[in-house]
Amino acid sequence: MVNMDDEQTAIGSLEWGDVVVLVAYFLVVLSVGLAASKLSNRTTRGGYFLAGRSVHWILIGASLFSSNVGSGHFVGLAGSGAATGIGVAAFELNVREFD
């Protein structure tokens, strides 16, 4: 059995591998952001907000999808489904792509 003190220490502390992963992640995100900002045309409003109209449609769609669907979406639908049945998600299952 685990002591409460040991459990609280394990939850509140990070191992060196955790720190390495976090630092590497932030360095990669920072370098991608700096490279993207250096390569982009930000002198005009269209260049800043629309990326100079040079972004592929798959990247735009992935960005919209990831902005729209988050963890709250999945947790909320799962909770509603557990409380009232699968019928609550019928609108998600029956969405038509093109009208």
Tab-separated table of N, CA and C in Angstrom:
chain	number	residue	atom	x	y	z
A	1	MET	N	0.822	-1.173	0.000
A	1	MET	CA	0.000	0.000	0.000
A	1	MET	C	0.878	1.253	0.000
A	2	VAL	N	0.414	2.304	-0.608
A	2	VAL	CA	1.190	3.525	-0.740
A	2	VAL	C	0.798	4.503	0.350
A	3	ASN	N	1.794	5.089	0.997
A	3	ASN	CA	1.543	6.130	1.975
A	3	ASN	C	0.980	7.360	1.289
A	4	MET	N	0.184	8.135	2.011
A	4	MET	CA	-0.366	9.363	1.454
A	4	MET	C	0.752	10.346	1.143
A	5	ASP	N	1.778	10.391	1.971
A	5	ASP	CA	2.897	11.293	1.738
A	5	ASP	C	3.626	10.932	0.454
A	6	ASP	N	3.831	9.626	0.206
A	6	ASP	CA	4.499	9.190	-1.019
A	6	ASP	C	3.669	9.523	-2.250
A	7	GLU	N	2.356	9.350	-2.154
A	7	GLU	CA	1.479	9.632	-3.286
A	7	GLU	C	1.471	11.119	-3.604
A	8	GLN	N	1.400	11.957	-2.585
A	8	GLN	CA	1.403	13.401	-2.825
A	8	GLN	C	2.735	13.850	-3.398
A	9	THR	N	3.829	13.260	-2.975
A	9	THR	CA	5.137	13.596	-3.518
A	9	THR	C	5.233	13.166	-4.973
A	10	ALA	N	4.706	11.995	-5.301
A	10	ALA	CA	4.766	11.502	-6.673
A	10	ALA	C	3.919	12.356	-7.606
A	11	ILE	N	2.801	12.843	-7.125
A	11	ILE	CA	1.944	13.667	-7.962
A	11	ILE	C	2.535	15.058	-8.141
A	12	GLY	N	3.163	15.594	-7.113
A	12	GLY	CA	3.634	16.969	-7.152
A	12	GLY	C	5.017	17.152	-7.742
A	13	SER	N	5.756	16.104	-8.030
A	13	SER	CA	7.117	16.263	-8.531
A	13	SER	C	7.251	15.686	-9.930
A	14	LEU	N	8.235	16.213	-10.649
A	14	LEU	CA	8.517	15.729	-11.997
A	14	LEU	C	9.865	15.026	-12.008
A	15	GLU	N	9.950	13.982	-12.755
A	15	GLU	CA	11.227	13.305	-12.960
A	15	GLU	C	12.017	14.057	-14.021
A	16	TRP	N	13.288	13.748	-14.173
A	16	TRP	CA	14.119	14.464	-15.143
A	16	TRP	C	13.655	14.192	-16.576
A	17	GLY	N	13.136	13.000	-16.828
A	17	GLY	CA	12.636	12.690	-18.169
A	17	GLY	C	11.423	13.533	-18.535
A	18	ASP	N	10.574	13.807	-17.540
A	18	ASP	CA	9.405	14.662	-17.771
A	18	ASP	C	9.835	16.073	-18.137
A	19	VAL	N	10.829	16.571	-17.425
A	19	VAL	CA	11.323	17.926	-17.697
A	19	VAL	C	11.948	17.997	-19.090
A	20	VAL	N	12.692	16.972	-19.475
A	20	VAL	CA	13.320	16.949	-20.802
A	20	VAL	C	12.259	16.970	-21.895
A	21	VAL	N	11.206	16.185	-21.725
A	21	VAL	CA	10.132	16.152	-22.714
A	21	VAL	C	9.427	17.504	-22.802
A	22	LEU	N	9.141	18.114	-21.671
A	22	LEU	CA	8.483	19.421	-21.674
A	22	LEU	C	9.349	20.491	-22.323
A	23	VAL	N	10.620	20.528	-21.987
A	23	VAL	CA	11.521	21.528	-22.572
A	23	VAL	C	11.654	21.301	-24.076
A	24	ALA	N	11.804	20.046	-24.493
A	24	ALA	CA	11.911	19.746	-25.930
A	24	ALA	C	10.638	20.164	-26.659
A	25	TYR	N	9.480	19.896	-26.085
A	25	TYR	CA	8.213	20.283	-26.705
A	25	TYR	C	8.135	21.793	-26.886
A	26	PHE	N	8.450	22.546	-25.832
A	26	PHE	CA	8.369	23.998	-25.933
A	26	PHE	C	9.400	24.554	-26.905
A	27	LEU	N	10.570	23.953	-26.986
A	27	LEU	CA	11.566	24.407	-27.956
A	27	LEU	C	11.108	24.152	-29.391
A	28	VAL	N	10.492	23.008	-29.633
A	28	VAL	CA	9.983	22.712	-30.974
A	28	VAL	C	8.859	23.676	-31.347
A	29	VAL	N	7.926	23.909	-30.428
A	29	VAL	CA	6.822	24.830	-30.707
A	29	VAL	C	7.344	26.239	-30.940
A	30	LEU	N	8.288	26.673	-30.143
A	30	LEU	CA	8.864	28.002	-30.303
A	30	LEU	C	9.614	28.136	-31.620
A	31	SER	N	10.384	27.125	-31.997
A	31	SER	CA	11.136	27.205	-33.247
A	31	SER	C	10.208	27.182	-34.461
A	32	VAL	N	9.151	26.385	-34.418
A	32	VAL	CA	8.195	26.376	-35.529
A	32	VAL	C	7.487	27.727	-35.636
A	33	GLY	N	7.102	28.288	-34.503
A	33	GLY	CA	6.450	29.599	-34.512
A	33	GLY	C	7.355	30.699	-35.030
A	34	LEU	N	8.618	30.696	-34.594
A	34	LEU	CA	9.561	31.713	-35.075
A	34	LEU	C	9.854	31.554	-36.557
A	35	ALA	N	10.004	30.306	-37.012
A	35	ALA	CA	10.252	30.075	-38.440
A	35	ALA	C	9.053	30.496	-39.273
A	36	ALA	N	7.867	30.191	-38.810
A	36	ALA	CA	6.660	30.567	-39.557
A	36	ALA	C	6.484	32.076	-39.598
A	37	SER	N	6.801	32.750	-38.502
A	37	SER	CA	6.647	34.203	-38.496
A	37	SER	C	7.709	34.880	-39.352
A	38	LYS	N	8.879	34.284	-39.448
A	38	LYS	CA	9.942	34.851	-40.278
A	38	LYS	C	9.636	34.670	-41.769
A	39	LEU	N	8.996	33.557	-42.118
A	39	LEU	CA	8.709	33.270	-43.519
A	39	LEU	C	7.413	33.910	-44.017
A	40	SER	N	6.580	34.386	-43.117
A	40	SER	CA	5.276	34.897	-43.538
A	40	SER	C	5.357	36.354	-43.952
A	41	ASN	N	4.356	36.762	-44.721
A	41	ASN	CA	4.236	38.143	-45.168
A	41	ASN	C	3.251	38.838	-44.234
A	42	ARG	N	3.767	39.587	-43.259
A	42	ARG	CA	2.901	40.214	-42.271
A	42	ARG	C	2.809	41.722	-42.457
A	43	THR	N	3.159	42.215	-43.621
A	43	THR	CA	3.147	43.661	-43.821
A	43	THR	C	1.761	44.194	-44.144
A	44	THR	N	0.854	43.350	-44.606
A	44	THR	CA	-0.502	43.775	-44.925
A	44	THR	C	-1.496	42.998	-44.064
A	45	ARG	N	-2.727	43.487	-44.026
A	45	ARG	CA	-3.759	42.757	-43.273
A	45	ARG	C	-4.015	41.388	-43.873
A	46	GLY	N	-4.067	41.310	-45.196
A	46	GLY	CA	-4.277	40.015	-45.851
A	46	GLY	C	-3.133	39.055	-45.603
A	47	GLY	N	-1.930	39.574	-45.565
A	47	GLY	CA	-0.781	38.729	-45.289
A	47	GLY	C	-0.786	38.204	-43.871
A	48	TYR	N	-1.251	39.031	-42.946
A	48	TYR	CA	-1.260	38.624	-41.537
A	48	TYR	C	-2.412	37.681	-41.227
A	49	PHE	N	-3.625	38.059	-41.578
A	49	PHE	CA	-4.800	37.267	-41.205
A	49	PHE	C	-5.063	36.102	-42.148
A	50	LEU	N	-4.687	36.217	-43.398
A	50	LEU	CA	-4.978	35.170	-44.378
A	50	LEU	C	-3.735	34.433	-44.845
A	51	ALA	N	-2.598	34.684	-44.209
A	51	ALA	CA	-1.326	34.032	-44.555
A	51	ALA	C	-0.991	34.224	-46.023
A	52	GLY	N	-1.331	35.374	-46.547
A	52	GLY	CA	-1.036	35.656	-47.942
A	52	GLY	C	-1.804	34.783	-48.916
A	53	ARG	N	-2.863	34.149	-48.447
A	53	ARG	CA	-3.689	33.228	-49.246
A	53	ARG	C	-2.867	32.096	-49.860
A	54	SER	N	-1.872	31.635	-49.111
A	54	SER	CA	-0.998	30.586	-49.639
A	54	SER	C	-1.039	29.297	-48.820
A	55	VAL	N	-1.981	29.172	-47.890
A	55	VAL	CA	-2.074	27.970	-47.058
A	55	VAL	C	-2.968	26.946	-47.752
A	56	HIS	N	-2.535	25.691	-47.723
A	56	HIS	CA	-3.294	24.613	-48.365
A	56	HIS	C	-4.604	24.382	-47.612
A	57	TRP	N	-5.634	23.950	-48.299
A	57	TRP	CA	-6.955	23.807	-47.706
A	57	TRP	C	-6.989	22.737	-46.617
A	58	ILE	N	-6.125	21.738	-46.706
A	58	ILE	CA	-6.107	20.695	-45.677
A	58	ILE	C	-5.660	21.290	-44.346
A	59	LEU	N	-4.677	22.176	-44.364
A	59	LEU	CA	-4.224	22.812	-43.127
A	59	LEU	C	-5.298	23.716	-42.541
A	60	ILE	N	-6.016	24.417	-43.382
A	60	ILE	CA	-7.096	25.271	-42.901
A	60	ILE	C	-8.203	24.426	-42.276
A	61	GLY	N	-8.571	23.342	-42.936
A	61	GLY	CA	-9.597	22.446	-42.393
A	61	GLY	C	-9.175	21.812	-41.078
A	62	ALA	N	-7.917	21.395	-40.980
A	62	ALA	CA	-7.427	20.807	-39.736
A	62	ALA	C	-7.436	21.835	-38.612
A	63	SER	N	-7.105	23.060	-38.942
A	63	SER	CA	-7.125	24.118	-37.934
A	63	SER	C	-8.542	24.389	-37.450
A	64	LEU	N	-9.492	24.464	-38.373
A	64	LEU	CA	-10.886	24.682	-37.983
A	64	LEU	C	-11.421	23.523	-37.155
A	65	PHE	N	-11.103	22.302	-37.557
A	65	PHE	CA	-11.577	21.135	-36.830
A	65	PHE	C	-10.997	21.095	-35.418
A	66	SER	N	-9.699	21.328	-35.297
A	66	SER	CA	-9.083	21.252	-33.976
A	66	SER	C	-9.521	22.409	-33.079
A	67	SER	N	-9.871	23.543	-33.671
A	67	SER	CA	-10.376	24.656	-32.870
A	67	SER	C	-11.795	24.395	-32.398
A	68	ASN	N	-12.575	23.692	-33.203
A	68	ASN	CA	-13.984	23.456	-32.894
A	68	ASN	C	-14.169	22.290	-31.933
A	69	VAL	N	-13.420	21.224	-32.126
A	69	VAL	CA	-13.615	20.011	-31.342
A	69	VAL	C	-12.497	19.921	-30.318
A	70	GLY	N	-12.867	19.927	-29.065
A	70	GLY	CA	-11.879	19.824	-27.994
A	70	GLY	C	-12.278	18.761	-27.001
A	71	SER	N	-11.560	18.711	-25.915
A	71	SER	CA	-11.828	17.692	-24.905
A	71	SER	C	-13.201	17.902	-24.263
A	72	GLY	N	-13.613	19.162	-24.133
A	72	GLY	CA	-14.933	19.418	-23.563
A	72	GLY	C	-16.049	18.862	-24.421
A	73	HIS	N	-15.838	18.871	-25.725
A	73	HIS	CA	-16.812	18.319	-26.665
A	73	HIS	C	-16.998	16.822	-26.406
A	74	PHE	N	-15.883	16.098	-26.320
A	74	PHE	CA	-15.964	14.656	-26.117
A	74	PHE	C	-16.487	14.311	-24.722
A	75	VAL	N	-16.029	15.023	-23.720
A	75	VAL	CA	-16.483	14.759	-22.358
A	75	VAL	C	-17.957	15.107	-22.215
A	76	GLY	N	-18.375	16.215	-22.806
A	76	GLY	CA	-19.778	16.621	-22.722
A	76	GLY	C	-20.703	15.648	-23.413
A	77	LEU	N	-20.334	15.207	-24.609
A	77	LEU	CA	-21.174	14.240	-25.316
A	77	LEU	C	-21.213	12.898	-24.595
A	78	ALA	N	-20.080	12.482	-24.045
A	78	ALA	CA	-20.064	11.209	-23.313
A	78	ALA	C	-20.925	11.300	-22.062
A	79	GLY	N	-20.844	12.417	-21.351
A	79	GLY	CA	-21.663	12.586	-20.152
A	79	GLY	C	-23.140	12.657	-20.463
A	80	SER	N	-23.490	13.387	-21.524
A	80	SER	CA	-24.900	13.470	-21.914
A	80	SER	C	-25.420	12.133	-22.391
A	81	GLY	N	-24.584	11.403	-23.112
A	81	GLY	CA	-24.991	10.073	-23.574
A	81	GLY	C	-25.184	9.105	-22.430
A	82	ALA	N	-24.320	9.193	-21.429
A	82	ALA	CA	-24.458	8.307	-20.268
A	82	ALA	C	-25.692	8.663	-19.454
A	83	ALA	N	-26.033	9.953	-19.416
A	83	ALA	CA	-27.173	10.382	-18.597
A	83	ALA	C	-28.507	10.141	-19.288
A	84	THR	N	-28.587	10.391	-20.590
A	84	THR	CA	-29.886	10.348	-21.261
A	84	THR	C	-29.971	9.364	-22.410
A	85	GLY	N	-28.881	8.712	-22.772
A	85	GLY	CA	-28.912	7.755	-23.871
A	85	GLY	C	-28.207	8.301	-25.106
A	86	ILE	N	-28.019	7.433	-26.075
A	86	ILE	CA	-27.234	7.773	-27.264
A	86	ILE	C	-27.981	8.757	-28.176
A	87	GLY	N	-29.256	8.927	-27.975
A	87	GLY	CA	-30.028	9.838	-28.816
A	87	GLY	C	-29.544	11.270	-28.754
A	88	VAL	N	-28.850	11.640	-27.695
A	88	VAL	CA	-28.349	13.005	-27.564
A	88	VAL	C	-27.290	13.300	-28.628
A	89	ALA	N	-26.607	12.282	-29.120
A	89	ALA	CA	-25.562	12.482	-30.118
A	89	ALA	C	-26.046	12.226	-31.535
A	90	ALA	N	-27.344	12.077	-31.723
A	90	ALA	CA	-27.867	11.782	-33.057
A	90	ALA	C	-27.542	12.892	-34.044
A	91	PHE	N	-27.544	14.128	-33.578
A	91	PHE	CA	-27.215	15.230	-34.482
A	91	PHE	C	-25.760	15.152	-34.932
A	92	GLU	N	-24.869	14.621	-34.102
A	92	GLU	CA	-23.467	14.466	-34.492
A	92	GLU	C	-23.305	13.328	-35.494
A	93	LEU	N	-24.071	12.281	-35.323
A	93	LEU	CA	-23.951	11.132	-36.202
A	93	LEU	C	-24.631	11.345	-37.550
A	94	ASN	N	-25.603	12.235	-37.608
A	94	ASN	CA	-26.383	12.424	-38.824
A	94	ASN	C	-26.034	13.714	-39.585
A	95	VAL	N	-24.884	14.279	-39.309
A	95	VAL	CA	-24.493	15.489	-40.012
A	95	VAL	C	-24.204	15.143	-41.464
A	96	ARG	N	-24.766	15.929	-42.346
A	96	ARG	CA	-24.515	15.731	-43.774
A	96	ARG	C	-23.384	16.639	-44.195
A	97	GLU	N	-22.473	16.109	-44.974
A	97	GLU	CA	-21.320	16.873	-45.428
A	97	GLU	C	-21.713	17.987	-46.364
A	98	PHE	N	-22.500	17.657	-47.362
A	98	PHE	CA	-22.891	18.644	-48.363
A	98	PHE	C	-24.408	18.629	-48.540
A	99	ASP	N	-24.998	19.766	-48.516
A	99	ASP	CA	-26.458	19.834	-48.722
A	99	ASP	C	-26.787	20.097	-50.161
